[in-house]
Amino acid sequence: MKKLTNNLMAGAVALAFATAAVPAMAADSSEPIVIPTHNWSSQVVMAYVIGGIFENMGNNVEYVPADSQAVYEAIRNGDVTISHEVWQSSFGKSFYNAMAAGGVIDAGTHAAATLEEMGVPQHVIDNNLCPGLPNWEALKDCKDVFVTADSGGKGRWLEGPQSWHGDLMPERVDALGLGDDYVVTFAGGADALWAEVAASKKNNTGLIVFNWTPNFTDADGFVFIEFPEYTEGCRKADGGDGSCGSPKGWLKKAANYKMPKTHPAAYTAYSKLSFTTTQIGQMAALVDVDGMTHQDAATKWLADNESVWKPFTN
Ligand code: TMO
């Protein structure tokens, strides 16, 4: 009888340990995973793609429009759960600042390498509108090719919205000694950039415009200008002279530090998730070339690419 009791006790202890181990495999919280949407197409489509993957796993998701710099502070304080396109050049600093302050974790890196840089549509090179491009020094001799109605007789650099990276480009124009010949103007949104690219192609006119890769433009030809090489600290905001170009960068995923505990299954999938240059370019093209809504684009992408995303979930 004593023996039996001991065995029962041992069994109870073992069971207690097994129960204690259960939280590691606990189900995801039913609290929504909050996914931010910003103002360029791949990011918004990918938001719905990732939200669709989480929903497929049984999670609740919520989407919030967010500023692409302030979002890292919002993740830190828990208002937003993830940021799935952390572009090194534009957002690396805000991301690392929020990590240093505590509350944001690095959930891994996409396969795609990135570049966010001023450039010209392919026809500008093919038709030799500014001989010597893509070397930036060629710009010294062809400002007239890039003058527009709103540029006051100077060549125009058409930047994206200022919310992406502040005065980075105006500072670069000055640092390179191009300030007498070139001026930076900021587009209201990404659509304005693509409208200008289309118009310059159609009319065979010059255009210097901010763009990035991966993007839908990878498929139809776009040439990034080659500026002095990026080095750590070369930017004005980091104490440098500001003359450098953008880094050949990474594309990371950020998350609130509690997500691995609150949504362990979704977090595991998210940490495995990685998209290639081609896949991210496709997400953008469904909207910017094919004219789909972001939601429809995500639904189609998920349907067409189950073999890509299913493995993230198990
Ligand atoms: C952050 N972006 C992709 C617009 O350069």
PDB file of C-alpha atoms and ligand atoms in Angstrom:
ATOM      1  CA  MET A   1       0.000   0.000   0.000  1.00  0.00           C
ATOM      2  CA  LYS A   2       2.871   2.302   0.895  1.00  0.00           C
ATOM      3  CA  LYS A   3       4.499   1.421  -2.442  1.00  0.00           C
ATOM      4  CA  LEU A   4       1.339   2.174  -4.390  1.00  0.00           C
ATOM      5  CA  THR A   5       0.998   5.543  -2.663  1.00  0.00           C
ATOM      6  CA  ASN A   6       4.584   6.367  -3.538  1.00  0.00           C
ATOM      7  CA  ASN A   7       3.978   5.453  -7.140  1.00  0.00           C
ATOM      8  CA  LEU A   8       0.845   7.550  -7.211  1.00  0.00           C
ATOM      9  CA  MET A   9       2.795  10.435  -5.699  1.00  0.00           C
ATOM     10  CA  ALA A  10       5.524  10.090  -8.292  1.00  0.00           C
ATOM     11  CA  GLY A  11       2.874  10.052 -11.003  1.00  0.00           C
ATOM     12  CA  ALA A  12       1.250  13.151  -9.601  1.00  0.00           C
ATOM     13  CA  VAL A  13       4.594  14.956  -9.480  1.00  0.00           C
ATOM     14  CA  ALA A  14       5.355  13.982 -13.067  1.00  0.00           C
ATOM     15  CA  LEU A  15       1.921  15.186 -14.118  1.00  0.00           C
ATOM     16  CA  ALA A  16       2.466  18.472 -12.312  1.00  0.00           C
ATOM     17  CA  PHE A  17       5.737  18.971 -14.221  1.00  0.00           C
ATOM     18  CA  ALA A  18       4.062  18.136 -17.491  1.00  0.00           C
ATOM     19  CA  THR A  19       1.314  20.650 -16.725  1.00  0.00           C
ATOM     20  CA  ALA A  20       3.890  23.271 -15.815  1.00  0.00           C
ATOM     21  CA  ALA A  21       5.536  22.730 -19.207  1.00  0.00           C
ATOM     22  CA  VAL A  22       2.274  23.357 -21.060  1.00  0.00           C
ATOM     23  CA  PRO A  23       2.501  27.165 -21.294  1.00  0.00           C
ATOM     24  CA  ALA A  24       5.358  26.812 -23.809  1.00  0.00           C
ATOM     25  CA  MET A  25       2.825  25.258 -26.169  1.00  0.00           C
ATOM     26  CA  ALA A  26      -0.140  27.410 -25.138  1.00  0.00           C
ATOM     27  CA  ALA A  27      -2.559  28.558 -27.772  1.00  0.00           C
ATOM     28  CA  ASP A  28      -2.225  32.059 -29.165  1.00  0.00           C
ATOM     29  CA  SER A  29      -4.166  34.757 -27.362  1.00  0.00           C
ATOM     30  CA  SER A  30      -7.429  35.796 -29.002  1.00  0.00           C
ATOM     31  CA  GLU A  31      -6.303  39.416 -28.638  1.00  0.00           C
ATOM     32  CA  PRO A  32      -5.761  40.811 -32.154  1.00  0.00           C
ATOM     33  CA  ILE A  33      -2.283  41.001 -33.658  1.00  0.00           C
ATOM     34  CA  VAL A  34      -2.037  44.640 -34.736  1.00  0.00           C
ATOM     35  CA  ILE A  35      -0.466  45.100 -38.174  1.00  0.00           C
ATOM     36  CA  PRO A  36       0.464  48.580 -39.459  1.00  0.00           C
ATOM     37  CA  THR A  37      -0.149  49.830 -42.995  1.00  0.00           C
ATOM     38  CA  HIS A  38       2.092  52.506 -44.539  1.00  0.00           C
ATOM     39  CA  ASN A  39       2.152  54.368 -47.836  1.00  0.00           C
ATOM     40  CA  TRP A  40       3.841  52.131 -50.396  1.00  0.00           C
ATOM     41  CA  SER A  41       2.205  49.175 -52.118  1.00  0.00           C
ATOM     42  CA  SER A  42       4.308  46.140 -51.183  1.00  0.00           C
ATOM     43  CA  GLN A  43       4.073  47.051 -47.508  1.00  0.00           C
ATOM     44  CA  VAL A  44       0.282  47.277 -47.557  1.00  0.00           C
ATOM     45  CA  VAL A  45      -0.168  44.104 -49.615  1.00  0.00           C
ATOM     46  CA  MET A  46       2.272  42.269 -47.340  1.00  0.00           C
ATOM     47  CA  ALA A  47       0.328  43.500 -44.314  1.00  0.00           C
ATOM     48  CA  TYR A  48      -2.769  41.703 -45.637  1.00  0.00           C
ATOM     49  CA  VAL A  49      -0.700  38.701 -46.741  1.00  0.00           C
ATOM     50  CA  ILE A  50       0.728  38.267 -43.240  1.00  0.00           C
ATOM     51  CA  GLY A  51      -2.656  39.023 -41.670  1.00  0.00           C
ATOM     52  CA  GLY A  52      -4.169  36.340 -43.911  1.00  0.00           C
ATOM     53  CA  ILE A  53      -1.527  33.836 -42.784  1.00  0.00           C
ATOM     54  CA  PHE A  54      -2.210  34.651 -39.118  1.00  0.00           C
ATOM     55  CA  GLU A  55      -5.974  34.303 -39.686  1.00  0.00           C
ATOM     56  CA  ASN A  56      -5.425  30.992 -41.415  1.00  0.00           C
ATOM     57  CA  MET A  57      -3.723  29.860 -38.183  1.00  0.00           C
ATOM     58  CA  GLY A  58      -6.797  30.926 -36.188  1.00  0.00           C
ATOM     59  CA  ASN A  59      -5.566  34.308 -34.984  1.00  0.00           C
ATOM     60  CA  ASN A  60      -7.393  37.603 -34.872  1.00  0.00           C
ATOM     61  CA  VAL A  61      -5.783  40.547 -36.650  1.00  0.00           C
ATOM     62  CA  GLU A  62      -6.364  44.244 -36.855  1.00  0.00           C
ATOM     63  CA  TYR A  63      -4.886  46.772 -39.311  1.00  0.00           C
ATOM     64  CA  VAL A  64      -3.920  50.327 -38.393  1.00  0.00           C
ATOM     65  CA  PRO A  65      -2.596  53.045 -40.695  1.00  0.00           C
ATOM     66  CA  ALA A  66       0.663  54.248 -39.151  1.00  0.00           C
ATOM     67  CA  ASP A  67       3.518  56.645 -39.816  1.00  0.00           C
ATOM     68  CA  SER A  68       6.485  54.612 -41.057  1.00  0.00           C
ATOM     69  CA  GLN A  69       8.956  56.194 -38.571  1.00  0.00           C
ATOM     70  CA  ALA A  70       6.710  56.542 -35.508  1.00  0.00           C
ATOM     71  CA  VAL A  71       5.591  52.924 -35.810  1.00  0.00           C
ATOM     72  CA  TYR A  72       8.682  51.663 -33.949  1.00  0.00           C
ATOM     73  CA  GLU A  73       7.718  53.650 -30.872  1.00  0.00           C
ATOM     74  CA  ALA A  74       4.159  52.293 -31.255  1.00  0.00           C
ATOM     75  CA  ILE A  75       5.519  48.728 -31.325  1.00  0.00           C
ATOM     76  CA  ARG A  76       7.666  49.468 -28.290  1.00  0.00           C
ATOM     77  CA  ASN A  77       4.674  50.554 -26.228  1.00  0.00           C
ATOM     78  CA  GLY A  78       2.459  47.745 -27.535  1.00  0.00           C
ATOM     79  CA  ASP A  79      -0.068  49.710 -29.630  1.00  0.00           C
ATOM     80  CA  VAL A  80       1.212  47.900 -32.741  1.00  0.00           C
ATOM     81  CA  THR A  81       2.490  44.294 -32.748  1.00  0.00           C
ATOM     82  CA  ILE A  82       4.769  44.051 -35.801  1.00  0.00           C
ATOM     83  CA  SER A  83       6.506  45.918 -38.595  1.00  0.00           C
ATOM     84  CA  HIS A  84       7.104  43.504 -41.461  1.00  0.00           C
ATOM     85  CA  GLU A  85       9.130  45.750 -43.834  1.00  0.00           C
ATOM     86  CA  VAL A  86      11.914  47.451 -41.889  1.00  0.00           C
ATOM     87  CA  TRP A  87      13.988  48.985 -44.709  1.00  0.00           C
ATOM     88  CA  GLN A  88      17.535  49.591 -43.528  1.00  0.00           C
ATOM     89  CA  SER A  89      18.117  52.909 -45.258  1.00  0.00           C
ATOM     90  CA  SER A  90      14.867  54.624 -44.256  1.00  0.00           C
ATOM     91  CA  PHE A  91      13.983  53.002 -40.939  1.00  0.00           C
ATOM     92  CA  GLY A  92      17.067  51.252 -39.569  1.00  0.00           C
ATOM     93  CA  LYS A  93      17.808  54.080 -37.197  1.00  0.00           C
ATOM     94  CA  SER A  94      14.271  54.347 -35.752  1.00  0.00           C
ATOM     95  CA  PHE A  95      14.160  50.553 -35.407  1.00  0.00           C
ATOM     96  CA  TYR A  96      17.451  50.359 -33.487  1.00  0.00           C
ATOM     97  CA  ASN A  97      16.585  53.379 -31.351  1.00  0.00           C
ATOM     98  CA  ALA A  98      13.349  51.658 -30.296  1.00  0.00           C
ATOM     99  CA  MET A  99      15.200  48.390 -29.657  1.00  0.00           C
ATOM    100  CA  ALA A 100      17.718  50.207 -27.479  1.00  0.00           C
ATOM    101  CA  ALA A 101      14.911  51.835 -25.491  1.00  0.00           C
ATOM    102  CA  GLY A 102      13.389  48.382 -24.956  1.00  0.00           C
ATOM    103  CA  GLY A 103      10.213  46.682 -26.111  1.00  0.00           C
ATOM    104  CA  VAL A 104      11.048  45.933 -29.753  1.00  0.00           C
ATOM    105  CA  ILE A 105      12.694  42.720 -30.956  1.00  0.00           C
ATOM    106  CA  ASP A 106      14.368  41.755 -34.216  1.00  0.00           C
ATOM    107  CA  ALA A 107      12.255  38.929 -35.691  1.00  0.00           C
ATOM    108  CA  GLY A 108      14.635  38.177 -38.553  1.00  0.00           C
ATOM    109  CA  THR A 109      15.518  39.257 -42.065  1.00  0.00           C
ATOM    110  CA  HIS A 110      13.786  38.730 -45.403  1.00  0.00           C
ATOM    111  CA  ALA A 111      15.759  37.023 -48.179  1.00  0.00           C
ATOM    112  CA  ALA A 112      15.457  40.146 -50.350  1.00  0.00           C
ATOM    113  CA  ALA A 113      18.332  42.632 -50.305  1.00  0.00           C
ATOM    114  CA  THR A 114      17.270  46.256 -50.674  1.00  0.00           C
ATOM    115  CA  LEU A 115      18.285  49.585 -52.145  1.00  0.00           C
ATOM    116  CA  GLU A 116      16.434  52.869 -51.638  1.00  0.00           C
ATOM    117  CA  GLU A 117      17.972  55.450 -53.905  1.00  0.00           C
ATOM    118  CA  MET A 118      17.513  58.231 -56.426  1.00  0.00           C
ATOM    119  CA  GLY A 119      17.545  56.954 -60.000  1.00  0.00           C
ATOM    120  CA  VAL A 120      16.287  57.333 -63.535  1.00  0.00           C
ATOM    121  CA  PRO A 121      13.878  55.316 -65.688  1.00  0.00           C
ATOM    122  CA  GLN A 122      15.627  53.015 -68.157  1.00  0.00           C
ATOM    123  CA  HIS A 123      14.987  55.242 -71.219  1.00  0.00           C
ATOM    124  CA  VAL A 124      17.117  58.027 -69.686  1.00  0.00           C
ATOM    125  CA  ILE A 125      20.122  55.682 -69.912  1.00  0.00           C
ATOM    126  CA  ASP A 126      19.165  53.955 -73.169  1.00  0.00           C
ATOM    127  CA  ASN A 127      18.642  57.255 -74.979  1.00  0.00           C
ATOM    128  CA  ASN A 128      21.705  58.833 -73.335  1.00  0.00           C
ATOM    129  CA  LEU A 129      19.775  61.849 -72.027  1.00  0.00           C
ATOM    130  CA  CYS A 130      22.550  62.526 -69.481  1.00  0.00           C
ATOM    131  CA  PRO A 131      25.835  61.028 -70.699  1.00  0.00           C
ATOM    132  CA  GLY A 132      27.866  59.446 -67.918  1.00  0.00           C
ATOM    133  CA  LEU A 133      24.945  58.262 -65.809  1.00  0.00           C
ATOM    134  CA  PRO A 134      24.538  56.263 -63.622  1.00  0.00           C
ATOM    135  CA  ASN A 135      27.708  57.845 -62.125  1.00  0.00           C
ATOM    136  CA  TRP A 136      26.400  60.798 -60.080  1.00  0.00           C
ATOM    137  CA  GLU A 137      29.103  63.155 -61.337  1.00  0.00           C
ATOM    138  CA  ALA A 138      27.388  63.174 -64.722  1.00  0.00           C
ATOM    139  CA  LEU A 139      24.628  65.256 -63.088  1.00  0.00           C
ATOM    140  CA  LYS A 140      26.985  68.253 -62.990  1.00  0.00           C
ATOM    141  CA  ASP A 141      26.647  68.681 -66.745  1.00  0.00           C
ATOM    142  CA  CYS A 142      22.984  68.033 -67.417  1.00  0.00           C
ATOM    143  CA  LYS A 143      20.708  69.857 -65.017  1.00  0.00           C
ATOM    144  CA  ASP A 144      18.691  71.262 -67.964  1.00  0.00           C
ATOM    145  CA  VAL A 145      17.476  67.755 -68.824  1.00  0.00           C
ATOM    146  CA  PHE A 146      15.828  67.571 -65.383  1.00  0.00           C
ATOM    147  CA  VAL A 147      14.233  71.025 -65.085  1.00  0.00           C
ATOM    148  CA  THR A 148      10.484  70.968 -64.422  1.00  0.00           C
ATOM    149  CA  ALA A 149       7.768  73.605 -64.092  1.00  0.00           C
ATOM    150  CA  ASP A 150       8.116  73.608 -60.300  1.00  0.00           C
ATOM    151  CA  SER A 151      11.915  73.512 -59.995  1.00  0.00           C
ATOM    152  CA  GLY A 152      12.838  77.183 -60.492  1.00  0.00           C
ATOM    153  CA  GLY A 153      15.261  76.583 -63.366  1.00  0.00           C
ATOM    154  CA  LYS A 154      17.197  73.925 -61.454  1.00  0.00           C
ATOM    155  CA  GLY A 155      17.198  70.225 -62.151  1.00  0.00           C
ATOM    156  CA  ARG A 156      14.680  68.432 -59.969  1.00  0.00           C
ATOM    157  CA  TRP A 157      15.187  65.449 -57.669  1.00  0.00           C
ATOM    158  CA  LEU A 158      11.710  64.103 -57.066  1.00  0.00           C
ATOM    159  CA  GLU A 159      11.766  62.594 -53.590  1.00  0.00           C
ATOM    160  CA  GLY A 160       9.084  60.448 -51.987  1.00  0.00           C
ATOM    161  CA  PRO A 161       6.998  61.785 -49.091  1.00  0.00           C
ATOM    162  CA  GLN A 162       9.181  63.530 -46.508  1.00  0.00           C
ATOM    163  CA  SER A 163       7.883  61.119 -43.831  1.00  0.00           C
ATOM    164  CA  TRP A 164      10.148  58.394 -45.262  1.00  0.00           C
ATOM    165  CA  HIS A 165      13.558  59.910 -44.519  1.00  0.00           C
ATOM    166  CA  GLY A 166      13.294  63.605 -43.800  1.00  0.00           C
ATOM    167  CA  ASP A 167      15.993  65.841 -45.299  1.00  0.00           C
ATOM    168  CA  LEU A 168      18.358  63.070 -46.346  1.00  0.00           C
ATOM    169  CA  MET A 169      18.261  64.044 -50.044  1.00  0.00           C
ATOM    170  CA  PRO A 170      18.389  67.857 -49.686  1.00  0.00           C
ATOM    171  CA  GLU A 171      21.416  67.360 -47.408  1.00  0.00           C
ATOM    172  CA  ARG A 172      23.026  65.105 -49.993  1.00  0.00           C
ATOM    173  CA  VAL A 173      22.477  67.580 -52.839  1.00  0.00           C
ATOM    174  CA  ASP A 174      24.270  70.238 -50.796  1.00  0.00           C
ATOM    175  CA  ALA A 175      27.032  67.918 -49.586  1.00  0.00           C
ATOM    176  CA  LEU A 176      27.817  66.903 -53.174  1.00  0.00           C
ATOM    177  CA  GLY A 177      28.076  70.555 -54.231  1.00  0.00           C
ATOM    178  CA  LEU A 178      25.011  70.251 -56.478  1.00  0.00           C
ATOM    179  CA  GLY A 179      22.895  72.838 -54.650  1.00  0.00           C
ATOM    180  CA  ASP A 180      23.260  75.557 -57.293  1.00  0.00           C
ATOM    181  CA  ASP A 181      21.997  73.218 -60.006  1.00  0.00           C
ATOM    182  CA  TYR A 182      19.516  70.892 -58.324  1.00  0.00           C
ATOM    183  CA  VAL A 183      16.565  71.147 -55.969  1.00  0.00           C
ATOM    184  CA  VAL A 184      14.663  68.405 -54.118  1.00  0.00           C
ATOM    185  CA  THR A 185      10.870  68.364 -54.154  1.00  0.00           C
ATOM    186  CA  PHE A 186       8.778  65.919 -52.126  1.00  0.00           C
ATOM    187  CA  ALA A 187       5.944  63.928 -53.679  1.00  0.00           C
ATOM    188  CA  GLY A 188       2.671  63.711 -51.768  1.00  0.00           C
ATOM    189  CA  GLY A 189       2.573  59.955 -52.179  1.00  0.00           C
ATOM    190  CA  ALA A 190       4.072  57.018 -54.055  1.00  0.00           C
ATOM    191  CA  ASP A 191       1.444  57.227 -56.822  1.00  0.00           C
ATOM    192  CA  ALA A 192       2.860  60.623 -57.829  1.00  0.00           C
ATOM    193  CA  LEU A 193       6.267  59.001 -58.349  1.00  0.00           C
ATOM    194  CA  TRP A 194       4.839  56.345 -60.680  1.00  0.00           C
ATOM    195  CA  ALA A 195       2.807  58.911 -62.613  1.00  0.00           C
ATOM    196  CA  GLU A 196       6.010  60.888 -63.263  1.00  0.00           C
ATOM    197  CA  VAL A 197       7.888  57.754 -64.289  1.00  0.00           C
ATOM    198  CA  ALA A 198       5.128  56.893 -66.793  1.00  0.00           C
ATOM    199  CA  ALA A 199       5.013  60.430 -68.198  1.00  0.00           C
ATOM    200  CA  SER A 200       8.784  60.654 -68.634  1.00  0.00           C
ATOM    201  CA  LYS A 201       8.798  57.323 -70.458  1.00  0.00           C
ATOM    202  CA  LYS A 202       5.974  58.378 -72.739  1.00  0.00           C
ATOM    203  CA  ASN A 203       7.599  61.725 -73.596  1.00  0.00           C
ATOM    204  CA  ASN A 204      11.213  60.547 -73.474  1.00  0.00           C
ATOM    205  CA  THR A 205      12.046  63.280 -70.976  1.00  0.00           C
ATOM    206  CA  GLY A 206      14.509  63.331 -68.104  1.00  0.00           C
ATOM    207  CA  LEU A 207      13.477  62.375 -64.574  1.00  0.00           C
ATOM    208  CA  ILE A 208      15.415  61.889 -61.344  1.00  0.00           C
ATOM    209  CA  VAL A 209      13.152  60.100 -58.912  1.00  0.00           C
ATOM    210  CA  PHE A 210      13.377  58.239 -55.613  1.00  0.00           C
ATOM    211  CA  ASN A 211      12.703  54.531 -55.960  1.00  0.00           C
ATOM    212  CA  TRP A 212      13.644  51.254 -54.349  1.00  0.00           C
ATOM    213  CA  THR A 213      14.090  47.562 -54.876  1.00  0.00           C
ATOM    214  CA  PRO A 214      12.292  45.204 -54.440  1.00  0.00           C
ATOM    215  CA  ASN A 215       9.566  47.026 -56.329  1.00  0.00           C
ATOM    216  CA  PHE A 216       7.402  46.544 -59.415  1.00  0.00           C
ATOM    217  CA  THR A 217       9.914  48.656 -61.361  1.00  0.00           C
ATOM    218  CA  ASP A 218      12.468  45.832 -61.089  1.00  0.00           C
ATOM    219  CA  ALA A 219      10.607  44.157 -63.938  1.00  0.00           C
ATOM    220  CA  ASP A 220      10.488  47.049 -66.424  1.00  0.00           C
ATOM    221  CA  GLY A 221      13.855  48.700 -65.954  1.00  0.00           C
ATOM    222  CA  PHE A 222      15.026  51.394 -63.599  1.00  0.00           C
ATOM    223  CA  VAL A 223      18.595  52.522 -63.015  1.00  0.00           C
ATOM    224  CA  PHE A 224      19.803  53.717 -59.619  1.00  0.00           C
ATOM    225  CA  ILE A 225      22.344  56.528 -59.603  1.00  0.00           C
ATOM    226  CA  GLU A 226      25.738  55.543 -58.156  1.00  0.00           C
ATOM    227  CA  PHE A 227      26.717  57.950 -55.399  1.00  0.00           C
ATOM    228  CA  PRO A 228      29.768  57.830 -53.111  1.00  0.00           C
ATOM    229  CA  GLU A 229      29.602  54.589 -51.153  1.00  0.00           C
ATOM    230  CA  TYR A 230      27.611  54.417 -47.930  1.00  0.00           C
ATOM    231  CA  THR A 231      29.663  53.926 -44.783  1.00  0.00           C
ATOM    232  CA  GLU A 232      28.578  53.781 -41.131  1.00  0.00           C
ATOM    233  CA  GLY A 233      28.053  57.346 -39.876  1.00  0.00           C
ATOM    234  CA  CYS A 234      28.364  59.037 -43.298  1.00  0.00           C
ATOM    235  CA  ARG A 235      24.991  60.757 -43.126  1.00  0.00           C
ATOM    236  CA  LYS A 236      24.512  64.254 -41.736  1.00  0.00           C
ATOM    237  CA  ALA A 237      22.081  62.942 -39.109  1.00  0.00           C
ATOM    238  CA  ASP A 238      24.807  60.535 -37.971  1.00  0.00           C
ATOM    239  CA  GLY A 239      27.595  63.131 -37.869  1.00  0.00           C
ATOM    240  CA  GLY A 240      28.973  62.659 -41.388  1.00  0.00           C
ATOM    241  CA  ASP A 241      29.188  65.154 -44.271  1.00  0.00           C
ATOM    242  CA  GLY A 242      26.085  63.679 -45.919  1.00  0.00           C
ATOM    243  CA  SER A 243      27.539  63.114 -49.379  1.00  0.00           C
ATOM    244  CA  CYS A 244      27.130  59.331 -49.386  1.00  0.00           C
ATOM    245  CA  GLY A 245      24.576  57.248 -51.224  1.00  0.00           C
ATOM    246  CA  SER A 246      22.228  54.729 -49.591  1.00  0.00           C
ATOM    247  CA  PRO A 247      23.375  51.368 -48.234  1.00  0.00           C
ATOM    248  CA  LYS A 248      22.848  48.128 -50.104  1.00  0.00           C
ATOM    249  CA  GLY A 249      20.663  47.146 -47.240  1.00  0.00           C
ATOM    250  CA  TRP A 250      18.621  44.560 -45.434  1.00  0.00           C
ATOM    251  CA  LEU A 251      14.882  44.197 -44.987  1.00  0.00           C
ATOM    252  CA  LYS A 252      13.982  43.149 -41.469  1.00  0.00           C
ATOM    253  CA  LYS A 253      10.955  42.203 -39.408  1.00  0.00           C
ATOM    254  CA  ALA A 254      10.267  43.814 -36.048  1.00  0.00           C
ATOM    255  CA  ALA A 255       7.895  42.744 -33.275  1.00  0.00           C
ATOM    256  CA  ASN A 256       6.768  43.786 -29.838  1.00  0.00           C
ATOM    257  CA  TYR A 257       8.800  41.848 -27.256  1.00  0.00           C
ATOM    258  CA  LYS A 258       5.693  40.187 -25.782  1.00  0.00           C
ATOM    259  CA  MET A 259       4.513  38.615 -29.042  1.00  0.00           C
ATOM    260  CA  PRO A 260       6.491  35.343 -28.552  1.00  0.00           C
ATOM    261  CA  LYS A 261       4.570  34.870 -25.275  1.00  0.00           C
ATOM    262  CA  THR A 262       1.123  36.160 -26.265  1.00  0.00           C
ATOM    263  CA  HIS A 263       1.038  34.595 -29.752  1.00  0.00           C
ATOM    264  CA  PRO A 264       3.709  31.874 -29.771  1.00  0.00           C
ATOM    265  CA  ALA A 265       2.458  30.064 -32.880  1.00  0.00           C
ATOM    266  CA  ALA A 266       1.981  33.254 -34.892  1.00  0.00           C
ATOM    267  CA  TYR A 267       5.356  34.549 -33.717  1.00  0.00           C
ATOM    268  CA  THR A 268       7.090  31.338 -34.762  1.00  0.00           C
ATOM    269  CA  ALA A 269       5.510  31.606 -38.224  1.00  0.00           C
ATOM    270  CA  TYR A 270       6.422  35.291 -38.415  1.00  0.00           C
ATOM    271  CA  SER A 271      10.022  34.621 -37.452  1.00  0.00           C
ATOM    272  CA  LYS A 272      10.296  31.976 -40.215  1.00  0.00           C
ATOM    273  CA  LEU A 273       8.570  34.163 -42.783  1.00  0.00           C
ATOM    274  CA  SER A 274      10.888  35.508 -45.464  1.00  0.00           C
ATOM    275  CA  PHE A 275      10.125  36.939 -48.872  1.00  0.00           C
ATOM    276  CA  THR A 276      12.379  37.251 -51.898  1.00  0.00           C
ATOM    277  CA  THR A 277      12.925  40.191 -54.250  1.00  0.00           C
ATOM    278  CA  THR A 278      10.650  38.556 -56.835  1.00  0.00           C
ATOM    279  CA  GLN A 279       7.848  37.908 -54.333  1.00  0.00           C
ATOM    280  CA  ILE A 280       7.868  41.453 -52.951  1.00  0.00           C
ATOM    281  CA  GLY A 281       8.035  42.883 -56.485  1.00  0.00           C
ATOM    282  CA  GLN A 282       4.950  40.793 -57.349  1.00  0.00           C
ATOM    283  CA  MET A 283       3.038  42.134 -54.347  1.00  0.00           C
ATOM    284  CA  ALA A 284       3.704  45.705 -55.502  1.00  0.00           C
ATOM    285  CA  ALA A 285       2.937  44.943 -59.163  1.00  0.00           C
ATOM    286  CA  LEU A 286      -0.510  43.520 -58.408  1.00  0.00           C
ATOM    287  CA  VAL A 287      -1.466  47.018 -57.236  1.00  0.00           C
ATOM    288  CA  ASP A 288       0.786  49.406 -59.167  1.00  0.00           C
ATOM    289  CA  VAL A 289       0.689  47.601 -62.532  1.00  0.00           C
ATOM    290  CA  ASP A 290      -2.495  45.517 -62.412  1.00  0.00           C
ATOM    291  CA  GLY A 291      -4.570  48.074 -60.519  1.00  0.00           C
ATOM    292  CA  MET A 292      -5.913  45.719 -57.846  1.00  0.00           C
ATOM    293  CA  THR A 293      -6.825  46.846 -54.346  1.00  0.00           C
ATOM    294  CA  HIS A 294      -4.294  45.928 -51.673  1.00  0.00           C
ATOM    295  CA  GLN A 295      -6.715  43.441 -50.092  1.00  0.00           C
ATOM    296  CA  ASP A 296      -7.527  41.738 -53.397  1.00  0.00           C
ATOM    297  CA  ALA A 297      -3.841  41.612 -54.266  1.00  0.00           C
ATOM    298  CA  ALA A 298      -3.088  39.883 -50.962  1.00  0.00           C
ATOM    299  CA  THR A 299      -5.936  37.385 -51.441  1.00  0.00           C
ATOM    300  CA  LYS A 300      -4.655  36.540 -54.916  1.00  0.00           C
ATOM    301  CA  TRP A 301      -1.041  36.330 -53.766  1.00  0.00           C
ATOM    302  CA  LEU A 302      -1.944  33.937 -50.948  1.00  0.00           C
ATOM    303  CA  ALA A 303      -4.013  31.771 -53.305  1.00  0.00           C
ATOM    304  CA  ASP A 304      -1.220  31.626 -55.890  1.00  0.00           C
ATOM    305  CA  ASN A 305       1.605  31.038 -53.396  1.00  0.00           C
ATOM    306  CA  GLU A 306       0.400  28.528 -50.843  1.00  0.00           C
ATOM    307  CA  SER A 307       3.593  26.512 -51.319  1.00  0.00           C
ATOM    308  CA  VAL A 308       5.563  29.586 -50.242  1.00  0.00           C
ATOM    309  CA  TRP A 309       3.691  30.547 -47.073  1.00  0.00           C
ATOM    310  CA  LYS A 310       2.269  27.244 -45.747  1.00  0.00           C
ATOM    311  CA  PRO A 311       5.697  26.010 -44.639  1.00  0.00           C
ATOM    312  CA  PHE A 312       6.039  29.096 -42.390  1.00  0.00           C
ATOM    313  CA  THR A 313       3.051  27.913 -40.380  1.00  0.00           C
ATOM    314  CA  ASN A 314       4.287  24.471 -39.336  1.00  0.00           C
TER     315      ASN A 314
HETATM  316  C1  TMO B   1      10.591  52.794 -47.498  1.00  0.00           C
HETATM  317  N1  TMO B   1      10.603  52.752 -48.982  1.00  0.00           N
HETATM  318  C2  TMO B   1      10.478  51.385 -49.466  1.00  0.00           C
HETATM  319  C3  TMO B   1       9.465  53.602 -49.493  1.00  0.00           C
HETATM  320  O1  TMO B   1      11.765  53.296 -49.404  1.00  0.00           O
END
